[in-house]
PDB file of C-alpha atoms in Angstrom:
ATOM      1  CA  MET A  76     -56.057  20.503-104.756  1.00  0.00           C
ATOM      2  CA  ASP A  77     -54.304  23.785-105.544  1.00  0.00           C
ATOM      3  CA  GLN A  78     -50.934  24.832-104.180  1.00  0.00           C
ATOM      4  CA  SER A  79     -52.301  27.222-101.553  1.00  0.00           C
ATOM      5  CA  GLU A  80     -54.558  24.511-100.101  1.00  0.00           C
ATOM      6  CA  ARG A  81     -51.704  22.008-100.133  1.00  0.00           C
ATOM      7  CA  ARG A  82     -49.505  24.502 -98.334  1.00  0.00           C
ATOM      8  CA  SER A  83     -52.268  25.241 -95.793  1.00  0.00           C
ATOM      9  CA  ARG A  84     -52.705  21.538 -95.034  1.00  0.00           C
ATOM     10  CA  MET A  85     -48.922  21.090 -94.669  1.00  0.00           C
ATOM     11  CA  THR A  86     -48.835  24.008 -92.237  1.00  0.00           C
ATOM     12  CA  VAL A  87     -51.680  22.520 -90.161  1.00  0.00           C
ATOM     13  CA  ALA A  88     -49.910  19.135 -90.088  1.00  0.00           C
ATOM     14  CA  THR A  89     -46.609  20.712 -89.112  1.00  0.00           C
ATOM     15  CA  THR A  90     -48.064  22.769 -86.277  1.00  0.00           C
ATOM     16  CA  HIS A  91     -50.056  19.771 -85.065  1.00  0.00           C
ATOM     17  CA  VAL A  92     -46.876  17.646 -84.853  1.00  0.00           C
ATOM     18  CA  THR A  93     -44.914  20.486 -83.240  1.00  0.00           C
ATOM     19  CA  THR A  94     -47.627  20.953 -80.631  1.00  0.00           C
ATOM     20  CA  LYS A  95     -47.551  17.243 -79.903  1.00  0.00           C
ATOM     21  CA  TYR A  96     -43.819  17.327 -79.295  1.00  0.00           C
ATOM     22  CA  ALA A  97     -44.140  20.535 -77.182  1.00  0.00           C
ATOM     23  CA  ARG A  98     -46.624  18.790 -74.907  1.00  0.00           C
ATOM     24  CA  ALA A  99     -44.307  15.795 -74.640  1.00  0.00           C
ATOM     25  CA  VAL A 100     -41.455  18.138 -73.648  1.00  0.00           C
ATOM     26  CA  HIS A 101     -43.723  19.654 -71.014  1.00  0.00           C
ATOM     27  CA  GLY A 102     -44.339  16.274 -69.417  1.00  0.00           C
ATOM     28  CA  TRP A 103     -40.749  15.029 -69.680  1.00  0.00           C
ATOM     29  CA  ALA A 104     -39.422  18.275 -68.169  1.00  0.00           C
ATOM     30  CA  TYR A 105     -41.343  17.461 -65.011  1.00  0.00           C
ATOM     31  CA  VAL A 106     -40.047  13.873 -65.099  1.00  0.00           C
ATOM     32  CA  VAL A 107     -36.481  15.296 -65.245  1.00  0.00           C
ATOM     33  CA  LEU A 108     -37.261  17.744 -62.401  1.00  0.00           C
ATOM     34  CA  GLY A 109     -38.648  14.875 -60.360  1.00  0.00           C
ATOM     35  CA  PHE A 110     -35.412  12.915 -60.911  1.00  0.00           C
ATOM     36  CA  TRP A 111     -33.231  15.889 -59.860  1.00  0.00           C
ATOM     37  CA  SER A 112     -35.418  16.321 -56.784  1.00  0.00           C
ATOM     38  CA  ILE A 113     -35.044  12.673 -55.784  1.00  0.00           C
ATOM     39  CA  MET A 114     -31.275  12.784 -56.162  1.00  0.00           C
ATOM     40  CA  LEU A 115     -31.007  16.061 -54.299  1.00  0.00           C
ATOM     41  CA  LEU A 116     -33.211  14.723 -51.476  1.00  0.00           C
ATOM     42  CA  ILE A 117     -31.041  11.634 -51.160  1.00  0.00           C
ATOM     43  CA  PHE A 118     -27.767  13.569 -50.887  1.00  0.00           C
ATOM     44  CA  THR A 119     -29.153  16.158 -48.510  1.00  0.00           C
ATOM     45  CA  ILE A 120     -30.401  13.372 -46.224  1.00  0.00           C
ATOM     46  CA  VAL A 121     -26.968  11.778 -46.359  1.00  0.00           C
ATOM     47  CA  ARG A 122     -25.396  15.106 -45.453  1.00  0.00           C
ATOM     48  CA  LEU A 123     -27.821  15.760 -42.619  1.00  0.00           C
ATOM     49  CA  VAL A 124     -27.275  12.320 -41.153  1.00  0.00           C
ATOM     50  CA  TYR A 125     -23.545  12.908 -41.235  1.00  0.00           C
ATOM     51  CA  THR A 126     -23.638  16.360 -39.602  1.00  0.00           C
ATOM     52  CA  LEU A 127     -26.342  15.694 -37.002  1.00  0.00           C
ATOM     53  CA  SER A 128     -24.883  12.446 -35.743  1.00  0.00           C
ATOM     54  CA  PRO A 129     -21.893  12.002 -33.417  1.00  0.00           C
ATOM     55  CA  ARG A 130     -18.762  11.101 -35.425  1.00  0.00           C
ATOM     56  CA  SER A 131     -15.508   9.424 -34.541  1.00  0.00           C
ATOM     57  CA  ASP A 132     -13.514  11.686 -36.903  1.00  0.00           C
ATOM     58  CA  THR A 133     -12.724  15.236 -35.935  1.00  0.00           C
ATOM     59  CA  PHE A 134     -12.591  16.571 -39.473  1.00  0.00           C
ATOM     60  CA  LEU A 135     -15.578  18.870 -38.943  1.00  0.00           C
ATOM     61  CA  ASN A 136     -16.537  20.726 -35.733  1.00  0.00           C
ATOM     62  CA  GLY A 137     -14.347  18.397 -33.662  1.00  0.00           C
ATOM     63  CA  GLY A 138     -16.659  15.449 -34.323  1.00  0.00           C
ATOM     64  CA  ARG A 139     -19.603  17.153 -32.581  1.00  0.00           C
ATOM     65  CA  PRO A 140     -23.021  17.268 -34.291  1.00  0.00           C
ATOM     66  CA  PHE A 141     -23.881  20.551 -35.993  1.00  0.00           C
ATOM     67  CA  TYR A 142     -26.590  21.993 -38.220  1.00  0.00           C
ATOM     68  CA  GLU A 143     -26.279  23.518 -41.742  1.00  0.00           C
ATOM     69  CA  PRO A 144     -29.273  25.728 -42.723  1.00  0.00           C
ATOM     70  CA  CYS A 145     -28.537  25.663 -46.476  1.00  0.00           C
ATOM     71  CA  VAL A 146     -28.606  21.831 -46.532  1.00  0.00           C
ATOM     72  CA  MET A 147     -31.957  21.800 -44.757  1.00  0.00           C
ATOM     73  CA  GLU A 148     -33.241  24.385 -47.223  1.00  0.00           C
ATOM     74  CA  LEU A 149     -32.155  22.251 -50.153  1.00  0.00           C
ATOM     75  CA  SER A 150     -33.860  19.182 -48.655  1.00  0.00           C
ATOM     76  CA  ILE A 151     -37.089  21.201 -48.388  1.00  0.00           C
ATOM     77  CA  CYS A 152     -36.644  22.351 -52.028  1.00  0.00           C
ATOM     78  CA  ALA A 153     -36.160  18.748 -53.132  1.00  0.00           C
ATOM     79  CA  LEU A 154     -39.260  17.592 -51.253  1.00  0.00           C
ATOM     80  CA  PHE A 155     -41.446  20.354 -52.677  1.00  0.00           C
ATOM     81  CA  GLY A 156     -39.992  19.842 -56.178  1.00  0.00           C
ATOM     82  CA  LEU A 157     -40.751  16.101 -56.017  1.00  0.00           C
ATOM     83  CA  ILE A 158     -44.329  16.619 -54.830  1.00  0.00           C
ATOM     84  CA  PHE A 159     -45.056  19.288 -57.425  1.00  0.00           C
ATOM     85  CA  SER A 160     -43.471  17.298 -60.250  1.00  0.00           C
ATOM     86  CA  ALA A 161     -45.584  14.240 -59.356  1.00  0.00           C
ATOM     87  CA  MET A 162     -48.699  16.414 -59.305  1.00  0.00           C
ATOM     88  CA  MET A 163     -47.967  17.949 -62.706  1.00  0.00           C
ATOM     89  CA  ILE A 164     -47.100  14.569 -64.276  1.00  0.00           C
ATOM     90  CA  PHE A 165     -50.422  13.224 -63.018  1.00  0.00           C
ATOM     91  CA  LEU A 166     -52.355  16.165 -64.488  1.00  0.00           C
ATOM     92  CA  LEU A 167     -50.535  16.060 -67.789  1.00  0.00           C
ATOM     93  CA  ARG A 168     -50.971  12.317 -68.063  1.00  0.00           C
ATOM     94  CA  THR A 169     -54.626  12.036 -67.052  1.00  0.00           C
ATOM     95  CA  ARG A 170     -55.706  15.430 -68.410  1.00  0.00           C
ATOM     96  CA  LYS A 171     -57.918  15.976 -65.395  1.00  0.00           C
ATOM     97  CA  LYS A 172     -59.394  19.375 -64.585  1.00  0.00           C
ATOM     98  CA  ILE A 173     -58.984  19.963 -60.844  1.00  0.00           C
ATOM     99  CA  THR A 174     -60.162  23.458 -59.854  1.00  0.00           C
ATOM    100  CA  ILE A 175     -57.293  25.993 -59.791  1.00  0.00           C
ATOM    101  CA  ILE A 176     -54.550  23.330 -59.735  1.00  0.00           C
ATOM    102  CA  SER A 177     -54.945  22.599 -63.428  1.00  0.00           C
ATOM    103  CA  ARG A 178     -54.614  26.278 -64.473  1.00  0.00           C
ATOM    104  CA  THR A 179     -51.487  27.787 -65.949  1.00  0.00           C
ATOM    105  CA  TRP A 180     -51.364  30.659 -63.466  1.00  0.00           C
ATOM    106  CA  PHE A 181     -51.143  28.144 -60.612  1.00  0.00           C
ATOM    107  CA  GLU A 182     -48.274  26.320 -62.357  1.00  0.00           C
ATOM    108  CA  VAL A 183     -46.401  29.545 -62.950  1.00  0.00           C
ATOM    109  CA  ALA A 184     -46.933  30.726 -59.354  1.00  0.00           C
ATOM    110  CA  VAL A 185     -45.616  27.512 -57.834  1.00  0.00           C
ATOM    111  CA  LEU A 186     -42.717  27.402 -60.263  1.00  0.00           C
ATOM    112  CA  GLY A 187     -41.857  30.981 -59.332  1.00  0.00           C
ATOM    113  CA  LEU A 188     -41.811  30.025 -55.637  1.00  0.00           C
ATOM    114  CA  LEU A 189     -39.673  26.962 -56.332  1.00  0.00           C
ATOM    115  CA  TRP A 190     -37.334  29.087 -58.477  1.00  0.00           C
ATOM    116  CA  PHE A 191     -36.536  31.412 -55.555  1.00  0.00           C
ATOM    117  CA  LEU A 192     -36.225  28.513 -53.067  1.00  0.00           C
ATOM    118  CA  TRP A 193     -33.859  26.521 -55.273  1.00  0.00           C
ATOM    119  CA  ILE A 194     -31.621  29.448 -56.256  1.00  0.00           C
ATOM    120  CA  GLY A 195     -31.464  30.497 -52.574  1.00  0.00           C
ATOM    121  CA  GLY A 196     -30.427  27.053 -51.415  1.00  0.00           C
ATOM    122  CA  ALA A 197     -28.036  26.362 -54.277  1.00  0.00           C
ATOM    123  CA  GLY A 198     -26.539  29.867 -54.053  1.00  0.00           C
ATOM    124  CA  SER A 199     -25.987  29.597 -50.293  1.00  0.00           C
ATOM    125  CA  ALA A 200     -24.344  26.191 -50.604  1.00  0.00           C
ATOM    126  CA  THR A 201     -22.101  27.385 -53.427  1.00  0.00           C
ATOM    127  CA  THR A 202     -21.084  30.452 -51.390  1.00  0.00           C
ATOM    128  CA  ILE A 203     -20.102  28.286 -48.394  1.00  0.00           C
ATOM    129  CA  TRP A 204     -18.348  25.649 -50.449  1.00  0.00           C
ATOM    130  CA  PRO A 205     -17.099  27.392 -53.646  1.00  0.00           C
ATOM    131  CA  ASP A 206     -14.349  24.900 -54.333  1.00  0.00           C
ATOM    132  CA  LEU A 207     -14.101  21.443 -52.869  1.00  0.00           C
ATOM    133  CA  ASN A 208     -11.471  20.036 -55.176  1.00  0.00           C
ATOM    134  CA  PHE A 209      -8.940  20.071 -52.352  1.00  0.00           C
ATOM    135  CA  CYS A 210     -10.876  17.371 -50.407  1.00  0.00           C
ATOM    136  CA  VAL A 211     -12.360  15.136 -53.103  1.00  0.00           C
ATOM    137  CA  GLN A 212     -10.609  12.172 -51.509  1.00  0.00           C
ATOM    138  CA  PHE A 213     -13.044  12.396 -48.599  1.00  0.00           C
ATOM    139  CA  SER A 214     -16.590  11.077 -48.910  1.00  0.00           C
ATOM    140  CA  PRO A 215     -18.306  14.094 -47.206  1.00  0.00           C
ATOM    141  CA  CYS A 216     -16.800  16.446 -49.845  1.00  0.00           C
ATOM    142  CA  ARG A 217     -17.977  14.269 -52.679  1.00  0.00           C
ATOM    143  CA  VAL A 218     -21.477  14.228 -51.178  1.00  0.00           C
ATOM    144  CA  LEU A 219     -21.445  18.052 -51.086  1.00  0.00           C
ATOM    145  CA  GLN A 220     -20.271  18.299 -54.700  1.00  0.00           C
ATOM    146  CA  ALA A 221     -23.032  15.982 -55.885  1.00  0.00           C
ATOM    147  CA  MET A 222     -25.622  17.764 -53.735  1.00  0.00           C
ATOM    148  CA  MET A 223     -24.814  21.144 -55.274  1.00  0.00           C
ATOM    149  CA  ALA A 224     -24.735  19.661 -58.814  1.00  0.00           C
ATOM    150  CA  TRP A 225     -28.281  18.273 -58.433  1.00  0.00           C
ATOM    151  CA  ALA A 226     -29.439  21.567 -56.923  1.00  0.00           C
ATOM    152  CA  TRP A 227     -28.192  23.616 -59.873  1.00  0.00           C
ATOM    153  CA  LEU A 228     -29.548  21.128 -62.433  1.00  0.00           C
ATOM    154  CA  GLY A 229     -32.946  21.301 -60.746  1.00  0.00           C
ATOM    155  CA  TRP A 230     -32.891  25.113 -60.789  1.00  0.00           C
ATOM    156  CA  VAL A 231     -32.004  25.167 -64.539  1.00  0.00           C
ATOM    157  CA  THR A 232     -34.939  22.768 -65.229  1.00  0.00           C
ATOM    158  CA  ILE A 233     -37.326  24.892 -63.200  1.00  0.00           C
ATOM    159  CA  THR A 234     -36.160  28.000 -65.083  1.00  0.00           C
ATOM    160  CA  PHE A 235     -36.812  26.300 -68.416  1.00  0.00           C
ATOM    161  CA  ILE A 236     -40.334  25.192 -67.478  1.00  0.00           C
ATOM    162  CA  LEU A 237     -41.195  28.558 -65.941  1.00  0.00           C
ATOM    163  CA  LEU A 238     -40.033  30.668 -68.863  1.00  0.00           C
ATOM    164  CA  THR A 239     -41.707  28.384 -71.426  1.00  0.00           C
ATOM    165  CA  SER A 240     -45.009  28.415 -69.520  1.00  0.00           C
ATOM    166  CA  ILE A 241     -44.888  32.202 -69.291  1.00  0.00           C
ATOM    167  CA  PHE A 242     -44.143  32.413 -73.016  1.00  0.00           C
ATOM    168  CA  PHE A 243     -47.157  30.303 -74.029  1.00  0.00           C
ATOM    169  CA  SER A 244     -49.413  32.159 -71.578  1.00  0.00           C
ATOM    170  CA  PHE A 245     -48.437  35.541 -73.023  1.00  0.00           C
ATOM    171  CA  ARG A 246     -48.804  34.102 -76.544  1.00  0.00           C
ATOM    172  CA  ALA A 247     -52.343  32.950 -75.782  1.00  0.00           C
ATOM    173  CA  ARG A 248     -53.034  36.142 -73.791  1.00  0.00           C
ATOM    174  CA  SER A 249     -54.526  34.099 -70.998  1.00  0.00           C
ATOM    175  CA  TRP A 250     -53.459  32.756 -67.591  1.00  0.00           C
ATOM    176  CA  GLU A 251     -56.540  30.530 -67.353  1.00  0.00           C
ATOM    177  CA  LEU A 252     -55.329  27.903 -69.835  1.00  0.00           C
ATOM    178  CA  LEU A 253     -55.482  24.317 -68.746  1.00  0.00           C
ATOM    179  CA  ILE A 254     -52.013  22.956 -68.013  1.00  0.00           C
ATOM    180  CA  TYR A 255     -52.280  19.996 -70.355  1.00  0.00           C
ATOM    181  CA  SER A 256     -53.200  22.238 -73.322  1.00  0.00           C
ATOM    182  CA  ALA A 257     -51.091  25.284 -72.458  1.00  0.00           C
ATOM    183  CA  TRP A 258     -47.975  24.369 -74.484  1.00  0.00           C
ATOM    184  CA  GLU A 259     -49.621  24.680 -77.910  1.00  0.00           C
ATOM    185  CA  VAL A 260     -47.612  25.970 -80.845  1.00  0.00           C
ATOM    186  CA  HIS A 261     -50.847  26.634 -82.755  1.00  0.00           C
ATOM    187  CA  ARG A 262     -54.089  27.931 -81.267  1.00  0.00           C
ATOM    188  CA  PRO A 263     -56.743  26.157 -83.341  1.00  0.00           C
ATOM    189  CA  SER A 264     -59.533  28.241 -81.785  1.00  0.00           C
ATOM    190  CA  GLU A 265     -58.370  31.215 -83.853  1.00  0.00           C
ATOM    191  CA  ALA A 266     -59.299  29.431 -87.075  1.00  0.00           C
ATOM    192  CA  ASN A 267     -62.529  30.020 -88.964  1.00  0.00           C
ATOM    193  CA  PHE A 268     -64.440  26.855 -89.795  1.00  0.00           C
ATOM    194  CA  VAL A 269     -67.040  26.891 -92.536  1.00  0.00           C
ATOM    195  CA  ASP A 270     -68.905  24.299 -94.531  1.00  0.00           C
ATOM    196  CA  ALA A 271     -69.659  24.207 -98.292  1.00  0.00           C
ATOM    197  CA  HIS A 272     -72.488  26.710 -97.795  1.00  0.00           C
ATOM    198  CA  GLY A 273     -70.376  29.247 -95.858  1.00  0.00           C
ATOM    199  CA  ARG A 274     -72.002  28.423 -92.522  1.00  0.00           C
ATOM    200  CA  GLY A 275     -70.338  27.585 -89.218  1.00  0.00           C
ATOM    201  CA  THR A 276     -67.648  29.896 -87.865  1.00  0.00           C
ATOM    202  CA  ASN A 277     -65.550  29.896 -84.752  1.00  0.00           C
ATOM    203  CA  ASP A 278     -67.340  31.832 -82.028  1.00  0.00           C
ATOM    204  CA  GLY A 279     -64.067  32.748 -80.278  1.00  0.00           C
ATOM    205  CA  ASN A 280     -64.892  30.633 -77.219  1.00  0.00           C
ATOM    206  CA  ASN A 281     -63.209  27.372 -78.167  1.00  0.00           C
ATOM    207  CA  SER A 282     -66.213  26.056 -80.051  1.00  0.00           C
ATOM    208  CA  ILE A 283     -67.370  25.342 -83.565  1.00  0.00           C
ATOM    209  CA  SER A 284     -71.043  25.990 -84.087  1.00  0.00           C
ATOM    210  CA  ASN A 285     -73.416  25.247 -86.927  1.00  0.00           C
ATOM    211  CA  VAL A 286     -71.007  23.191 -88.988  1.00  0.00           C
ATOM    212  CA  GLY A 287     -73.775  21.600 -90.955  1.00  0.00           C
ATOM    213  CA  ASN A 288     -75.105  20.220 -94.213  1.00  0.00           C
ATOM    214  CA  LEU A 289     -72.066  17.967 -94.683  1.00  0.00           C
ATOM    215  CA  GLY A 290     -73.862  15.127 -96.292  1.00  0.00           C
ATOM    216  CA  HIS A 291     -76.565  14.894 -93.579  1.00  0.00           C
ATOM    217  CA  GLY A 292     -78.768  17.783 -94.648  1.00  0.00           C
ATOM    218  CA  GLY A 293     -78.887  19.529 -91.291  1.00  0.00           C
ATOM    219  CA  ASP A 294     -76.974  21.734 -88.909  1.00  0.00           C
ATOM    220  CA  ILE A 295     -74.791  20.216 -86.224  1.00  0.00           C
ATOM    221  CA  GLU A 296     -73.622  22.137 -83.190  1.00  0.00           C
ATOM    222  CA  VAL A 297     -70.274  21.054 -81.937  1.00  0.00           C
ATOM    223  CA  ASN A 298     -68.623  22.218 -78.724  1.00  0.00           C
ATOM    224  CA  THR A 299     -65.128  21.097 -77.979  1.00  0.00           C
ATOM    225  CA  THR A 300     -61.861  22.192 -76.458  1.00  0.00           C
ATOM    226  CA  ASN A 301     -58.692  23.471 -78.033  1.00  0.00           C
ATOM    227  CA  TYR A 302     -57.224  20.000 -77.915  1.00  0.00           C
ATOM    228  CA  ASP A 303     -59.879  18.645 -80.305  1.00  0.00           C
ATOM    229  CA  LEU A 304     -60.236  21.555 -82.706  1.00  0.00           C
ATOM    230  CA  ASP A 305     -57.604  20.345 -85.172  1.00  0.00           C
ATOM    231  CA  ARG A 306     -59.313  16.967 -85.297  1.00  0.00           C
ATOM    232  CA  TRP A 307     -62.664  18.634 -86.070  1.00  0.00           C
ATOM    233  CA  ARG A 308     -61.060  20.718 -88.714  1.00  0.00           C
ATOM    234  CA  ARG A 309     -59.720  17.656 -90.491  1.00  0.00           C
ATOM    235  CA  ALA A 310     -63.104  15.956 -90.135  1.00  0.00           C
ATOM    236  CA  VAL A 311     -64.919  18.902 -91.723  1.00  0.00           C
ATOM    237  CA  SER A 312     -62.455  18.986 -94.575  1.00  0.00           C
ATOM    238  CA  TRP A 313     -62.759  15.250 -95.175  1.00  0.00           C
ATOM    239  CA  LEU A 314     -66.587  15.391 -95.139  1.00  0.00           C
ATOM    240  CA  GLN A 315     -66.560  18.263 -97.589  1.00  0.00           C
ATOM    241  CA  GLU A 316     -64.244  16.346 -99.959  1.00  0.00           C
ATOM    242  CA  THR A 317     -66.393  13.236 -99.626  1.00  0.00           C
ATOM    243  CA  GLU A 318     -69.573  15.171-100.374  1.00  0.00           C
ATOM    244  CA  SER A 319     -67.926  16.825-103.360  1.00  0.00           C
ATOM    245  CA  ALA A 320     -66.653  13.514-104.737  1.00  0.00           C
ATOM    246  CA  GLU A 321     -70.053  11.901-104.288  1.00  0.00           C
ATOM    247  CA  LYS A 322     -71.722  14.738-106.215  1.00  0.00           C
ATOM    248  CA  ASN A 323     -69.163  14.406-109.007  1.00  0.00           C
ATOM    249  CA  ARG A 324     -69.778  10.658-109.267  1.00  0.00           C
ATOM    250  CA  THR A 325     -73.537  11.208-109.324  1.00  0.00           C
ATOM    251  CA  ALA A 326     -73.265  13.828-112.037  1.00  0.00           C
ATOM    252  CA  GLU A 327     -70.987  11.635-114.098  1.00  0.00           C
ATOM    253  CA  SER A 328     -73.399   8.692-113.776  1.00  0.00           C
ATOM    254  CA  ASN A 329     -76.335  10.824-114.871  1.00  0.00           C
ATOM    255  CA  PHE A 330     -74.342  12.146-117.800  1.00  0.00           C
ATOM    256  CA  ARG A 331     -73.556   8.609-119.005  1.00  0.00           C
ATOM    257  CA  LEU A 332     -77.226   7.661-118.733  1.00  0.00           C
TER     258      LEU A 332
END
């Protein structure tokens, strides 16, 4: 094995591992977003119960129930964020193809909507309560501080997922990628696959065709997705090496005879 081939294999292995970690980050980012959404939903419900219920204290509004639009908006953001995170985790985990829901453009569109909702709610709450350090001894103030913290953490997570998804979509020059294969550092479909006889090239449509005569004496047509192309590439390389080694052993045996 020459140095260029060794370097090429090392590059393939590195990009394969990097892609694996990128996909893991994709899934865990939605787990984190789901956690922020749950925490935000809990604290917004606590705040709504406090403001919409009659109170014995007269600290706010003379003890009379009142309504805060920004808190309601944040509770809706948390609910939508939780539902969408659960949906994406399911798709990334099961790798199911469900019409438009499993496409990158759908993910980016929903994330864009959530991005505006979350920054609107978090920004409104921060404008109303810019500094609550003066009342941290009271439980309602601590609830507001925690609520705004979860809201901004969720917005940061949404921003990260949105920008990364847009980056990979532009890199692949396609918005029709499946969600579970969108975060790929390496696009295996761009590679050219040939056998020992120079046959079998990538057709540009996520398939390898006519990869044949690899110890079986015939052509084989293989159609697969981006997720499996690296595996097929390694299989082709291994079969070629096996065929070459077998020929060398046969030639050596005939020479000895």
